[in-house]
């Protein structure tokens, strides 16, 4: 499957094989070609409300923070893919703020991805009806509207205005954000990196998270190494910074 994806670049550049493409990448390619390569090889499997227990915990935390008087909250979807994760976060955050009676809270989400293609889809915020099935009916009707020209459903401005989109390579710290962040979702992406890169990512998350902030990772991932002592495991693939 990977070779078939890379062959798309060979055809586009009219190159006659993988060795020639490797030579091109090393000696001739500009940044745009590397972006194109990333776009074709990136794996993007996501869904609304994927791993629901993460969003249950996010709801509880946001409601507690808002009820306790916190009026500014910042969140990060580190590998946002085509947008289902950050839009789910925005739905849940709004739900929690409403439950706390604090809809005036300044809550923002940063959504990043290495793939410009995925970021474009994320910004567009259009999804087929099948993709919306995990969303509760009332929130689906409130936050998504049918675009009859495409047959897809468009995310409402209410959700979109909470999110800032940016390209970011997690393997190249330090990151531009300063923090503090209330919660970081970095799910199903660290499995693609070696231990050194995973450790660097965790160092950056540790730097950015506030004490008591949430760190959500993928169900097949776990925290290891020296950073582990800085977190408390609060559930399956869920951690809280001490």
Tab-separated table of C-alpha atoms in Angstrom:
chain	number	residue	atom	x	y	z
A	1	UNK	CA	0.000	0.000	0.000
A	2	UNK	CA	2.815	2.412	0.881
A	3	UNK	CA	4.647	1.763	-2.379
A	4	UNK	CA	1.435	2.390	-4.328
A	5	UNK	CA	1.053	5.756	-2.599
A	6	UNK	CA	4.630	6.789	-3.365
A	7	UNK	CA	4.219	5.748	-7.005
A	8	UNK	CA	1.734	8.610	-7.304
A	9	UNK	CA	4.619	11.010	-6.775
A	10	UNK	CA	6.802	9.155	-9.280
A	11	UNK	CA	4.101	9.460	-11.925
A	12	UNK	CA	3.519	13.117	-11.141
A	13	UNK	CA	7.241	13.889	-11.465
A	14	UNK	CA	7.755	11.486	-14.385
A	15	UNK	CA	10.522	9.617	-12.567
A	16	UNK	CA	11.404	6.052	-13.512
A	17	UNK	CA	11.760	4.320	-10.136
A	18	UNK	CA	12.234	4.537	-6.378
A	19	UNK	CA	16.056	4.993	-6.521
A	20	UNK	CA	15.613	7.972	-8.830
A	21	UNK	CA	12.939	9.426	-6.524
A	22	UNK	CA	15.228	9.019	-3.512
A	23	UNK	CA	17.979	10.821	-5.406
A	24	UNK	CA	15.496	13.558	-6.278
A	25	UNK	CA	14.453	13.968	-2.634
A	26	UNK	CA	18.053	14.192	-1.438
A	27	UNK	CA	19.435	16.495	-4.109
A	28	UNK	CA	16.652	18.375	-5.875
A	29	UNK	CA	13.359	18.439	-3.993
A	30	UNK	CA	12.079	21.636	-2.443
A	31	UNK	CA	9.912	21.879	0.662
A	32	UNK	CA	6.736	21.548	-1.413
A	33	UNK	CA	7.741	18.066	-2.616
A	34	UNK	CA	8.297	16.916	0.950
A	35	UNK	CA	4.836	18.238	1.809
A	36	UNK	CA	3.364	16.319	-1.139
A	37	UNK	CA	5.142	13.134	-0.034
A	38	UNK	CA	3.821	13.501	3.496
A	39	UNK	CA	0.316	13.995	2.127
A	40	UNK	CA	0.384	10.735	0.152
A	41	UNK	CA	1.986	8.520	2.819
A	42	UNK	CA	0.194	9.783	5.939
A	43	UNK	CA	-2.259	7.370	7.544
A	44	UNK	CA	-5.470	9.120	8.588
A	45	UNK	CA	-7.986	6.973	10.443
A	46	UNK	CA	-10.324	8.996	12.618
A	47	UNK	CA	-13.956	9.410	13.645
A	48	UNK	CA	-16.196	11.631	15.698
A	49	UNK	CA	-16.207	10.610	19.382
A	50	UNK	CA	-13.496	8.007	18.815
A	51	UNK	CA	-12.585	6.502	22.215
A	52	UNK	CA	-15.621	8.046	23.958
A	53	UNK	CA	-14.175	7.748	27.477
A	54	UNK	CA	-11.647	10.448	26.572
A	55	UNK	CA	-14.455	12.872	25.857
A	56	UNK	CA	-16.351	11.852	28.995
A	57	UNK	CA	-13.261	12.808	31.001
A	58	UNK	CA	-12.852	16.039	29.044
A	59	UNK	CA	-16.477	16.961	29.794
A	60	UNK	CA	-16.024	16.361	33.526
A	61	UNK	CA	-12.794	18.340	33.669
A	62	UNK	CA	-14.070	21.335	31.697
A	63	UNK	CA	-17.259	21.487	33.747
A	64	UNK	CA	-15.227	21.365	36.965
A	65	UNK	CA	-12.789	24.049	35.810
A	66	UNK	CA	-15.595	26.330	34.640
A	67	UNK	CA	-17.624	25.819	37.812
A	68	UNK	CA	-14.501	26.662	39.797
A	69	UNK	CA	-14.177	30.040	38.115
A	70	UNK	CA	-11.687	29.406	35.304
A	71	UNK	CA	-12.564	31.788	32.475
A	72	UNK	CA	-9.861	30.978	29.923
A	73	UNK	CA	-9.178	27.490	28.557
A	74	UNK	CA	-6.806	26.271	25.867
A	75	UNK	CA	-6.764	22.858	24.209
A	76	UNK	CA	-4.612	21.129	21.600
A	77	UNK	CA	-5.507	18.450	19.062
A	78	UNK	CA	-1.960	17.473	18.083
A	79	UNK	CA	-2.737	15.196	15.128
A	80	UNK	CA	-6.072	16.542	13.971
A	81	UNK	CA	-6.249	14.607	10.689
A	82	UNK	CA	-9.439	15.527	8.799
A	83	UNK	CA	-10.973	17.310	11.782
A	84	UNK	CA	-13.235	14.878	13.598
A	85	UNK	CA	-11.179	15.065	16.788
A	86	UNK	CA	-11.024	18.862	17.239
A	87	UNK	CA	-14.673	19.268	16.243
A	88	UNK	CA	-15.657	16.602	18.777
A	89	UNK	CA	-13.602	18.454	21.369
A	90	UNK	CA	-15.442	21.686	20.574
A	91	UNK	CA	-18.834	19.964	20.891
A	92	UNK	CA	-17.917	18.489	24.277
A	93	UNK	CA	-16.346	21.695	25.589
A	94	UNK	CA	-19.454	23.683	24.676
A	95	UNK	CA	-21.618	21.005	26.288
A	96	UNK	CA	-19.587	21.198	29.504
A	97	UNK	CA	-19.602	24.997	29.632
A	98	UNK	CA	-23.363	25.009	29.181
A	99	UNK	CA	-23.735	22.466	31.989
A	100	UNK	CA	-21.651	24.730	34.223
A	101	UNK	CA	-23.634	27.811	33.188
A	102	UNK	CA	-20.433	29.434	31.905
A	103	UNK	CA	-20.927	29.771	28.150
A	104	UNK	CA	-19.014	33.066	28.278
A	105	UNK	CA	-15.738	31.214	28.980
A	106	UNK	CA	-12.924	31.959	26.523
A	107	UNK	CA	-12.246	28.432	25.194
A	108	UNK	CA	-10.035	27.824	22.150
A	109	UNK	CA	-8.604	24.756	20.408
A	110	UNK	CA	-5.408	24.519	18.377
A	111	UNK	CA	-5.657	21.807	15.694
A	112	UNK	CA	-2.366	20.759	14.085
A	113	UNK	CA	-1.292	18.154	11.574
A	114	UNK	CA	1.745	17.516	9.405
A	115	UNK	CA	-0.395	16.956	6.299
A	116	UNK	CA	-1.559	20.044	4.424
A	117	UNK	CA	-4.179	17.894	2.707
A	118	UNK	CA	-5.680	16.866	6.043
A	119	UNK	CA	-5.577	20.432	7.340
A	120	UNK	CA	-7.500	21.598	4.277
A	121	UNK	CA	-10.175	18.982	4.974
A	122	UNK	CA	-10.201	19.989	8.620
A	123	UNK	CA	-10.724	23.639	7.744
A	124	UNK	CA	-13.434	22.792	5.198
A	125	UNK	CA	-15.433	20.950	7.865
A	126	UNK	CA	-17.589	18.933	5.465
A	127	UNK	CA	-18.523	15.329	6.242
A	128	UNK	CA	-20.856	12.680	4.804
A	129	UNK	CA	-23.923	11.712	6.795
A	130	UNK	CA	-22.368	8.339	7.671
A	131	UNK	CA	-19.514	10.060	9.511
A	132	UNK	CA	-21.935	11.955	11.781
A	133	UNK	CA	-23.605	8.858	13.251
A	134	UNK	CA	-21.574	8.883	16.512
A	135	UNK	CA	-22.754	12.434	17.283
A	136	UNK	CA	-25.889	12.706	19.489
A	137	UNK	CA	-28.934	13.737	17.453
A	138	UNK	CA	-29.508	17.084	19.140
A	139	UNK	CA	-25.904	18.180	18.673
A	140	UNK	CA	-25.792	16.854	15.137
A	141	UNK	CA	-28.827	18.981	14.276
A	142	UNK	CA	-27.414	21.995	16.105
A	143	UNK	CA	-23.899	21.996	14.693
A	144	UNK	CA	-24.173	20.517	11.186
A	145	UNK	CA	-26.184	21.676	8.196
A	146	UNK	CA	-26.756	19.841	4.932
A	147	UNK	CA	-24.957	21.359	1.957
A	148	UNK	CA	-27.258	20.379	-0.890
A	149	UNK	CA	-24.625	21.185	-3.494
A	150	UNK	CA	-22.315	18.435	-2.185
A	151	UNK	CA	-24.615	16.161	-0.198
A	152	UNK	CA	-22.283	16.538	2.780
A	153	UNK	CA	-22.875	18.209	6.121
A	154	UNK	CA	-21.153	21.486	6.954
A	155	UNK	CA	-19.796	22.264	10.419
A	156	UNK	CA	-21.429	25.341	11.930
A	157	UNK	CA	-19.500	28.593	12.453
A	158	UNK	CA	-20.145	28.149	16.180
A	159	UNK	CA	-17.761	25.189	16.282
A	160	UNK	CA	-15.311	26.493	13.700
A	161	UNK	CA	-14.699	29.789	15.488
A	162	UNK	CA	-13.290	27.900	18.477
A	163	UNK	CA	-10.518	26.303	16.406
A	164	UNK	CA	-7.239	27.581	14.964
A	165	UNK	CA	-5.561	25.368	12.353
A	166	UNK	CA	-1.801	25.106	11.815
A	167	UNK	CA	0.731	22.777	10.227
A	168	UNK	CA	3.117	21.187	12.730
A	169	UNK	CA	5.640	18.365	12.565
A	170	UNK	CA	5.597	16.674	15.972
A	171	UNK	CA	9.041	15.211	15.289
A	172	UNK	CA	10.609	18.685	15.224
A	173	UNK	CA	10.484	20.289	18.689
A	174	UNK	CA	10.426	22.772	20.263
A	175	UNK	CA	6.888	23.700	19.307
A	176	UNK	CA	5.801	27.298	18.861
A	177	UNK	CA	3.057	27.161	21.498
A	178	UNK	CA	3.781	28.660	24.903
A	179	UNK	CA	0.991	27.221	27.047
A	180	UNK	CA	-0.305	26.627	29.548
A	181	UNK	CA	-2.763	24.166	28.004
A	182	UNK	CA	-5.667	22.538	29.803
A	183	UNK	CA	-5.763	19.359	27.727
A	184	UNK	CA	-3.738	17.760	24.945
A	185	UNK	CA	-5.090	15.066	22.635
A	186	UNK	CA	-2.130	13.332	20.964
A	187	UNK	CA	-3.742	10.085	19.920
A	188	UNK	CA	-2.659	7.272	17.620
A	189	UNK	CA	0.360	9.138	16.309
A	190	UNK	CA	3.231	8.281	18.679
A	191	UNK	CA	3.093	4.646	17.539
A	192	UNK	CA	4.670	5.796	14.274
A	193	UNK	CA	7.761	7.245	16.001
A	194	UNK	CA	10.814	5.733	17.667
A	195	UNK	CA	11.425	6.023	21.410
A	196	UNK	CA	13.556	9.150	21.061
A	197	UNK	CA	10.879	11.097	19.183
A	198	UNK	CA	8.135	9.841	21.507
A	199	UNK	CA	10.163	11.045	24.479
A	200	UNK	CA	10.617	14.469	22.877
A	201	UNK	CA	6.877	14.741	22.226
A	202	UNK	CA	6.103	13.888	25.849
A	203	UNK	CA	8.665	16.464	27.017
A	204	UNK	CA	6.878	19.130	24.976
A	205	UNK	CA	3.448	18.108	26.263
A	206	UNK	CA	4.785	18.181	29.808
A	207	UNK	CA	6.135	21.692	29.225
A	208	UNK	CA	2.853	22.950	27.779
A	209	UNK	CA	0.305	21.354	30.120
A	210	UNK	CA	-0.812	23.114	33.261
A	211	UNK	CA	-0.696	21.173	36.551
A	212	UNK	CA	-3.841	19.058	36.546
A	213	UNK	CA	-4.083	19.199	32.758
A	214	UNK	CA	-5.209	16.183	30.735
A	215	UNK	CA	-3.068	14.167	28.313
A	216	UNK	CA	-4.955	11.755	26.042
A	217	UNK	CA	-3.088	9.204	23.923
A	218	UNK	CA	-4.143	6.339	21.654
A	219	UNK	CA	-5.486	3.040	22.970
A	220	UNK	CA	-2.397	1.206	21.643
A	221	UNK	CA	0.016	3.707	23.198
A	222	UNK	CA	1.453	4.153	26.684
A	223	UNK	CA	3.666	6.615	28.498
A	224	UNK	CA	7.149	5.357	29.284
A	225	UNK	CA	10.446	6.788	30.432
A	226	UNK	CA	11.200	9.643	32.834
A	227	UNK	CA	8.080	11.641	31.953
A	228	UNK	CA	5.824	8.945	33.397
A	229	UNK	CA	6.524	10.053	36.966
A	230	UNK	CA	5.137	13.492	36.102
A	231	UNK	CA	1.684	12.084	35.284
A	232	UNK	CA	-1.054	10.175	37.070
A	233	UNK	CA	-2.860	7.535	35.016
A	234	UNK	CA	-6.593	8.183	35.411
A	235	UNK	CA	-7.962	5.624	32.962
A	236	UNK	CA	-7.266	3.745	29.759
A	237	UNK	CA	-4.847	5.920	27.721
A	238	UNK	CA	-5.665	8.941	29.925
A	239	UNK	CA	-3.239	10.860	32.130
A	240	UNK	CA	-3.303	13.923	34.347
A	241	UNK	CA	-0.237	16.071	34.966
A	242	UNK	CA	0.730	16.214	38.626
